[in-house]
Amino acid sequence: AGLAVGLALQGTLQNFAGGVIILLLKPFKVGDWVDAAGYAGTIHAIQIFNTYLKTPDNKTIIIPNGQLANSAMTNYSSEPKRRVDWTFGVGYGDSTEKTRETLMEL
């Protein structure tokens, strides 16, 4: 019976431990845009067992903290600036000055 109870509580204890780790280390905060556990969205709430994520299409995703604490995550809000790479094509006969002006307007 003790083994059955231990196995039943394994996931809950893992989520609790993950919640403690998240609350202590603070890898993200409410309002951050993250990509975690296969979902991308804004952190809506952090609780001891689960973290709530709001997706751009207004869905609420509940992710167990054990899963968050033991997997890779990208926090897009951790830095004030983010690099964005764009590729533009310019023809050989096009004006380089006009190209420069157009890019600087972006």
Coordinates of N, CA and C in Angstrom, one line a residue:
A1 N 0.8 -1.2 0.0 CA 0.0 0.0 0.0 C 0.9 1.3 0.0
G2 N 2.0 1.2 0.7 CA 2.9 2.4 0.8 C 3.5 2.7 -0.6
L3 N 3.8 1.6 -1.3 CA 4.4 1.8 -2.6 C 3.4 2.4 -3.6
A4 N 2.1 2.0 -3.5 CA 1.1 2.5 -4.3 C 0.9 4.0 -4.0
V5 N 0.9 4.4 -2.8 CA 0.7 5.8 -2.4 C 1.9 6.6 -2.9
G6 N 3.1 6.0 -2.7 CA 4.4 6.7 -3.2 C 4.3 6.9 -4.7
L7 N 3.9 5.9 -5.4 CA 3.9 6.1 -6.9 C 2.8 7.1 -7.3
A8 N 1.7 7.1 -6.6 CA 0.6 8.0 -6.9 C 1.0 9.5 -6.6
L9 N 1.8 9.7 -5.6 CA 2.3 11.0 -5.3 C 3.5 11.5 -6.1
Q10 N 4.1 10.6 -6.8 CA 5.3 10.9 -7.5 C 5.2 12.2 -8.4
G11 N 4.2 12.2 -9.2 CA 4.0 13.3 -10.1 C 3.7 14.6 -9.4
T12 N 2.8 14.5 -8.3 CA 2.5 15.7 -7.5 C 3.7 16.2 -6.8
L13 N 4.5 15.4 -6.3 CA 5.8 15.8 -5.6 C 6.7 16.4 -6.6
Q14 N 6.8 15.9 -7.8 CA 7.7 16.4 -8.8 C 7.2 17.8 -9.2
N15 N 5.9 18.0 -9.4 CA 5.4 19.4 -9.7 C 5.6 20.3 -8.5
F16 N 5.4 19.9 -7.3 CA 5.7 20.7 -6.1 C 7.2 21.2 -6.1
A17 N 8.1 20.2 -6.3 CA 9.5 20.5 -6.3 C 9.8 21.5 -7.4
G18 N 9.2 21.3 -8.6 CA 9.4 22.2 -9.7 C 8.9 23.6 -9.4
G19 N 7.8 23.6 -8.7 CA 7.2 25.0 -8.4 C 8.1 25.7 -7.4
V20 N 8.7 25.0 -6.5 CA 9.6 25.6 -5.5 C 10.9 26.1 -6.2
I21 N 11.4 25.3 -7.2 CA 12.6 25.7 -7.9 C 12.3 26.9 -8.8
I22 N 11.1 27.0 -9.4 CA 10.7 28.1 -10.2 C 10.5 29.4 -9.4
L23 N 9.9 29.2 -8.2 CA 9.7 30.4 -7.3 C 11.0 30.9 -6.7
L24 N 12.0 30.0 -6.5 CA 13.3 30.4 -5.9 C 14.2 31.0 -7.0
L25 N 14.3 30.3 -8.1 CA 15.3 30.8 -9.2 C 14.7 31.8 -10.1
K26 N 13.4 31.9 -10.2 CA 12.7 32.9 -11.0 C 13.2 33.0 -12.5
P27 N 13.2 31.9 -13.2 CA 13.6 32.0 -14.6 C 12.7 32.8 -15.5
F28 N 11.5 33.1 -15.0 CA 10.5 33.9 -15.7 C 9.5 34.5 -14.7
K29 N 8.8 35.5 -15.1 CA 7.8 36.2 -14.2 C 6.5 36.4 -15.0
V30 N 5.5 36.8 -14.3 CA 4.2 37.0 -14.9 C 4.4 38.1 -15.9
G31 N 3.8 37.9 -17.1 CA 3.9 38.9 -18.2 C 5.0 38.6 -19.2
D32 N 5.9 37.7 -18.9 CA 7.0 37.3 -19.8 C 6.5 36.5 -21.0
W33 N 7.0 36.7 -22.1 CA 6.7 35.9 -23.3 C 7.7 34.7 -23.4
V34 N 7.2 33.5 -23.3 CA 8.1 32.3 -23.2 C 7.6 31.3 -24.3
D35 N 8.6 30.4 -24.6 CA 8.3 29.2 -25.4 C 8.7 28.0 -24.5
A36 N 7.8 27.2 -24.0 CA 8.1 26.2 -23.1 C 7.1 25.0 -23.3
A37 N 7.7 23.8 -23.2 CA 6.9 22.6 -23.2 C 6.0 22.5 -24.5
G38 N 6.5 23.1 -25.6 CA 5.8 23.0 -26.9 C 4.8 24.1 -27.0
Y39 N 4.7 25.0 -26.1 CA 3.7 26.1 -26.2 C 4.4 27.4 -26.1
A40 N 3.9 28.5 -26.8 CA 4.4 29.8 -26.7 C 3.3 30.7 -26.3
G41 N 3.6 31.6 -25.4 CA 2.6 32.6 -24.9 C 3.1 33.4 -23.7
T42 N 2.2 34.2 -23.1 CA 2.6 35.0 -22.0 C 2.3 34.3 -20.7
I43 N 3.2 34.4 -19.7 CA 3.0 33.8 -18.4 C 1.8 34.6 -17.7
H44 N 0.8 33.9 -17.4 CA -0.4 34.5 -16.8 C -0.4 34.4 -15.3
A45 N 0.1 33.2 -14.8 CA 0.1 33.0 -13.3 C 1.1 31.9 -13.0
I46 N 1.8 32.0 -11.9 CA 2.7 31.0 -11.4 C 2.2 30.5 -10.1
Q47 N 1.9 29.3 -10.0 CA 1.4 28.7 -8.7 C 2.4 27.6 -8.3
I48 N 2.1 27.0 -7.2 CA 3.1 26.0 -6.6 C 3.1 24.7 -7.4
F49 N 2.0 24.3 -8.1 CA 2.0 23.1 -8.8 C 2.0 23.3 -10.3
N50 N 1.4 24.4 -10.8 CA 1.3 24.7 -12.2 C 1.6 26.1 -12.6
T51 N 1.9 26.3 -13.9 CA 2.1 27.7 -14.4 C 1.1 27.8 -15.5
Y52 N 0.4 29.0 -15.6 CA -0.6 29.2 -16.6 C -0.1 30.2 -17.6
L53 N -0.3 29.8 -18.9 CA 0.2 30.5 -20.0 C -0.9 30.9 -20.9
K54 N -0.9 32.1 -21.4 CA -2.0 32.6 -22.3 C -1.4 32.7 -23.7
T55 N -2.0 32.0 -24.7 CA -1.5 32.0 -26.0 C -2.0 33.2 -26.8
P56 N -1.5 33.5 -28.0 CA -1.9 34.6 -28.7 C -3.4 34.5 -29.2
D57 N -3.9 33.3 -29.3 CA -5.3 33.1 -29.7 C -6.2 32.9 -28.4
N58 N -5.7 33.4 -27.3 CA -6.5 33.6 -26.0 C -6.9 32.2 -25.4
K59 N -6.0 31.2 -25.6 CA -6.2 30.0 -24.9 C -5.4 30.0 -23.6
T60 N -5.8 29.3 -22.6 CA -5.0 29.2 -21.3 C -4.5 27.8 -21.3
I61 N -3.1 27.7 -21.3 CA -2.4 26.4 -21.2 C -1.9 26.3 -19.8
I62 N -2.2 25.1 -19.2 CA -1.7 24.8 -17.8 C -0.6 23.8 -17.9
I63 N 0.6 24.3 -17.5 CA 1.8 23.4 -17.6 C 2.2 23.0 -16.2
P64 N 2.4 21.8 -15.9 CA 2.9 21.3 -14.6 C 4.3 21.9 -14.4
N65 N 4.6 22.4 -13.2 CA 5.9 22.9 -12.9 C 7.0 21.9 -13.0
G66 N 6.7 20.7 -12.7 CA 7.8 19.6 -12.8 C 8.3 19.6 -14.3
Q67 N 7.4 19.7 -15.2 CA 7.8 19.7 -16.6 C 8.6 20.9 -17.0
L68 N 8.2 22.1 -16.5 CA 8.9 23.3 -16.8 C 10.3 23.3 -16.1
A69 N 10.4 22.8 -14.9 CA 11.7 22.8 -14.3 C 12.7 21.8 -14.9
N70 N 12.2 20.8 -15.6 CA 13.1 19.8 -16.1 C 13.2 19.8 -17.7
S71 N 12.8 20.9 -18.3 CA 13.0 21.0 -19.8 C 13.5 22.4 -20.2
A72 N 13.9 22.4 -21.4 CA 14.4 23.7 -22.0 C 13.3 24.7 -22.2
M73 N 13.6 26.0 -22.0 CA 12.6 27.0 -22.2 C 13.3 28.2 -22.8
T74 N 12.6 29.0 -23.6 CA 13.1 30.2 -24.2 C 12.3 31.3 -23.6
N75 N 12.9 32.3 -22.9 CA 12.3 33.5 -22.3 C 12.6 34.6 -23.2
Y76 N 11.7 35.1 -24.1 CA 11.9 36.2 -25.0 C 11.9 37.5 -24.3
S77 N 11.4 37.6 -23.1 CA 11.3 38.9 -22.4 C 12.4 39.1 -21.4
S78 N 13.4 38.3 -21.3 CA 14.4 38.4 -20.3 C 15.4 39.6 -20.6
E79 N 15.5 39.9 -21.8 CA 16.4 41.1 -22.2 C 15.6 42.2 -22.8
P80 N 16.0 43.4 -22.5 CA 15.2 44.6 -23.1 C 15.2 44.7 -24.6
K81 N 16.3 44.2 -25.2 CA 16.4 44.3 -26.7 C 16.6 42.9 -27.2
R82 N 16.1 42.7 -28.4 CA 16.2 41.4 -29.1 C 16.7 41.6 -30.5
R83 N 17.6 40.8 -31.0 CA 18.1 41.0 -32.3 C 17.1 40.3 -33.3
V84 N 16.8 40.9 -34.4 CA 16.0 40.4 -35.5 C 16.7 40.5 -36.8
D85 N 16.9 39.3 -37.4 CA 17.6 39.3 -38.7 C 16.6 39.3 -39.9
W86 N 16.8 40.2 -40.8 CA 15.9 40.3 -42.0 C 16.8 40.1 -43.2
T87 N 16.3 39.6 -44.3 CA 17.0 39.4 -45.5 C 16.2 40.2 -46.6
F88 N 17.0 41.1 -47.3 CA 16.4 41.9 -48.3 C 17.2 41.6 -49.6
G89 N 16.5 41.6 -50.7 CA 17.1 41.5 -52.0 C 17.1 42.9 -52.7
V90 N 18.3 43.2 -53.2 CA 18.5 44.5 -53.9 C 19.1 44.1 -55.3
G91 N 18.5 44.6 -56.3 CA 18.9 44.3 -57.7 C 20.2 45.1 -58.0
Y92 N 21.0 44.5 -58.9 CA 22.3 45.2 -59.3 C 22.1 46.6 -59.8
G93 N 21.0 46.8 -60.5 CA 20.8 48.2 -61.1 C 20.1 49.1 -60.2
D94 N 19.7 48.7 -59.0 CA 19.0 49.6 -58.0 C 20.0 50.6 -57.4
S95 N 19.5 51.7 -57.0 CA 20.2 52.8 -56.3 C 20.6 52.3 -54.9
T96 N 21.9 52.4 -54.6 CA 22.3 52.0 -53.2 C 21.8 53.1 -52.2
E97 N 21.8 54.3 -52.6 CA 21.4 55.4 -51.7 C 19.9 55.3 -51.4
K98 N 19.1 55.0 -52.4 CA 17.6 54.8 -52.2 C 17.4 53.6 -51.3
T99 N 18.2 52.5 -51.5 CA 18.1 51.3 -50.7 C 18.4 51.7 -49.2
R100 N 19.5 52.4 -49.0 CA 19.9 52.8 -47.6 C 18.8 53.7 -47.0
E101 N 18.2 54.6 -47.7 CA 17.2 55.5 -47.2 C 15.9 54.6 -46.8
T102 N 15.6 53.7 -47.6 CA 14.4 52.8 -47.3 C 14.6 52.0 -46.1
L103 N 15.8 51.4 -46.0 CA 16.1 50.6 -44.8 C 16.2 51.4 -43.5
M104 N 16.7 52.7 -43.6 CA 16.7 53.5 -42.4 C 15.4 54.0 -41.9
E105 N 14.4 54.0 -42.8 CA 13.0 54.3 -42.4 C 12.3 53.2 -41.6
L106 N 12.8 52.0 -41.8 CA 12.3 50.9 -41.0 C 12.6 51.0 -39.6

